């Protein structure tokens, strides 16, 4: 299946490990996903204290939510990654796992350090919007 998402890059902006913008054609169905959290099937938080493990679990959760919506990671049009830390190294640790999961589909993303997230011991959360061709429900 070919993604409806078109990544946009610019030669006049600094080189970045993500596209600066993305579009989807008219007639695309947008999918707004809840923040993907690092929760195990029993509701417990994955790997307390481990930014990389929590980021990986968030990607798994996001992927499952996308599949339930008839989409996959290549259909994501933008992300926002929230990391509960004021240390840039912690943000980069989470980002590296998430960015690698998307491979060459390096969607426009915002990486934020926040004070706290919603679940006990939660360090990472991924918000995403996806777009699919309307006839692929």
Short mmCIF file of C-alpha atoms in Angstrom, two decimals:
data_model
loop_
_atom_site.label_atom_id
_atom_site.label_comp_id
_atom_site.label_asym_id
_atom_site.label_seq_id
_atom_site.Cartn_x
_atom_site.Cartn_y
_atom_site.Cartn_z
CA UNK A 1 0.00 0.00 0.00
CA UNK A 2 1.36 3.42 -0.93
CA UNK A 3 1.19 6.07 1.77
CA UNK A 4 -0.87 9.21 1.19
CA UNK A 5 1.73 11.21 3.13
CA UNK A 6 4.24 13.36 1.23
CA UNK A 7 7.25 14.54 3.24
CA UNK A 8 8.58 18.01 2.42
CA UNK A 9 12.19 19.09 2.82
CA UNK A 10 13.81 22.45 2.26
CA UNK A 11 17.29 23.30 1.06
CA UNK A 12 17.07 26.72 2.73
CA UNK A 13 16.61 25.30 6.24
CA UNK A 14 19.18 23.57 8.46
CA UNK A 15 19.71 19.88 7.83
CA UNK A 16 17.59 17.98 10.35
CA UNK A 17 16.85 14.28 11.01
CA UNK A 18 13.21 14.79 10.03
CA UNK A 19 11.15 16.42 7.28
CA UNK A 20 10.11 20.01 7.96
CA UNK A 21 6.55 19.50 6.75
CA UNK A 22 4.20 16.87 5.37
CA UNK A 23 1.02 16.88 3.31
CA UNK A 24 -1.75 14.49 2.43
CA UNK A 25 -3.88 14.81 -0.72
CA UNK A 26 -7.51 15.90 -0.73
CA UNK A 27 -9.75 12.98 0.10
CA UNK A 28 -7.37 11.54 2.68
CA UNK A 29 -8.75 10.38 6.00
CA UNK A 30 -6.90 11.85 8.97
CA UNK A 31 -6.34 9.70 12.06
CA UNK A 32 -5.71 11.53 15.33
CA UNK A 33 -4.10 9.17 17.81
CA UNK A 34 -4.12 9.47 21.58
CA UNK A 35 -0.70 9.70 23.16
CA UNK A 36 0.99 6.30 22.92
CA UNK A 37 2.19 5.41 26.41
CA UNK A 38 4.69 2.79 27.62
CA UNK A 39 2.13 0.51 29.27
CA UNK A 40 2.24 -3.25 29.52
CA UNK A 41 -0.88 -5.35 28.90
CA UNK A 42 -1.58 -5.41 32.65
CA UNK A 43 -1.50 -1.58 32.80
CA UNK A 44 1.88 -1.31 34.53
CA UNK A 45 4.51 1.06 33.19
CA UNK A 46 7.29 -0.51 31.11
CA UNK A 47 10.83 -0.36 32.49
CA UNK A 48 10.66 2.46 35.08
CA UNK A 49 13.71 4.70 34.72
CA UNK A 50 14.64 3.46 31.21
CA UNK A 51 14.02 6.10 28.53
CA UNK A 52 14.99 3.84 25.63
CA UNK A 53 12.82 0.91 26.71
CA UNK A 54 9.84 3.18 27.30
CA UNK A 55 10.31 4.83 23.90
CA UNK A 56 10.37 1.40 22.25
CA UNK A 57 7.16 0.38 24.04
CA UNK A 58 5.52 3.65 22.97
CA UNK A 59 6.34 2.81 19.35
CA UNK A 60 4.78 -0.65 19.81
CA UNK A 61 1.66 0.94 21.29
CA UNK A 62 1.50 3.53 18.51
CA UNK A 63 1.92 0.84 15.86
CA UNK A 64 -0.93 -1.21 17.35
CA UNK A 65 -3.23 1.84 17.45
CA UNK A 66 -2.35 2.64 13.84
CA UNK A 67 -3.10 -0.93 12.73
CA UNK A 68 -6.47 -0.76 14.52
CA UNK A 69 -7.16 2.37 12.45
CA UNK A 70 -6.13 0.81 9.15
CA UNK A 71 -2.75 2.54 9.03
CA UNK A 72 0.94 1.96 9.74
CA UNK A 73 4.01 4.03 10.63
CA UNK A 74 4.45 5.10 6.98
CA UNK A 75 1.06 6.82 7.20
CA UNK A 76 2.06 9.08 10.10
CA UNK A 77 2.10 12.72 9.02
CA UNK A 78 3.52 14.25 12.24
CA UNK A 79 4.54 13.37 15.79
CA UNK A 80 5.10 15.06 19.10
CA UNK A 81 7.41 13.23 21.50
CA UNK A 82 7.08 14.10 25.18
CA UNK A 83 9.90 13.16 27.55
CA UNK A 84 9.69 13.70 31.30
CA UNK A 85 13.13 15.20 31.85
CA UNK A 86 14.98 18.48 31.84
CA UNK A 87 18.15 16.76 30.59
CA UNK A 88 18.72 16.95 26.84
CA UNK A 89 20.52 13.59 26.87
CA UNK A 90 17.32 11.87 28.08
CA UNK A 91 15.34 13.48 25.28
CA UNK A 92 17.93 12.36 22.72
CA UNK A 93 17.88 8.80 24.09
CA UNK A 94 14.12 8.56 23.57
CA UNK A 95 14.29 10.35 20.22
CA UNK A 96 16.96 8.02 18.84
CA UNK A 97 14.76 4.97 19.48
CA UNK A 98 11.66 6.58 17.99
CA UNK A 99 13.45 8.06 14.98
CA UNK A 100 15.05 4.69 14.20
CA UNK A 101 11.63 3.02 14.33
CA UNK A 102 10.36 5.25 11.54
CA UNK A 103 13.32 4.45 9.28
CA UNK A 104 13.36 6.59 6.14
CA UNK A 105 9.85 7.92 6.90
CA UNK A 106 11.26 10.77 9.00
CA UNK A 107 8.07 12.71 9.64
CA UNK A 108 7.94 16.26 10.99
CA UNK A 109 8.35 15.95 14.74
CA UNK A 110 8.52 18.03 17.86
CA UNK A 111 10.58 16.80 20.82
CA UNK A 112 9.65 18.27 24.20
CA UNK A 113 10.96 17.93 27.72
CA UNK A 114 8.08 18.06 30.19
CA UNK A 115 7.79 18.01 33.96
CA UNK A 116 5.58 14.96 34.39
CA UNK A 117 3.44 12.54 32.37
CA UNK A 118 0.18 10.86 33.30
CA UNK A 119 1.13 7.38 34.55
CA UNK A 120 3.31 6.37 37.50
CA UNK A 121 6.95 6.10 36.38
CA UNK A 122 6.09 7.21 32.82
CA UNK A 123 8.95 8.95 31.02
CA UNK A 124 7.92 8.97 27.33
CA UNK A 125 4.77 9.52 25.27
CA UNK A 126 4.23 9.87 21.51
CA UNK A 127 1.36 11.83 19.98
CA UNK A 128 0.74 11.29 16.26
CA UNK A 129 -1.49 12.16 13.35
CA UNK A 130 -1.71 9.84 10.36
CA UNK A 131 -3.31 10.13 6.91
CA UNK A 132 -4.59 7.35 4.68
CA UNK A 133 -6.29 7.34 1.33
CA UNK A 134 -10.01 7.44 2.07
CA UNK A 135 -10.76 4.24 0.12
CA UNK A 136 -8.38 2.19 2.35
CA UNK A 137 -10.62 1.71 5.39
#
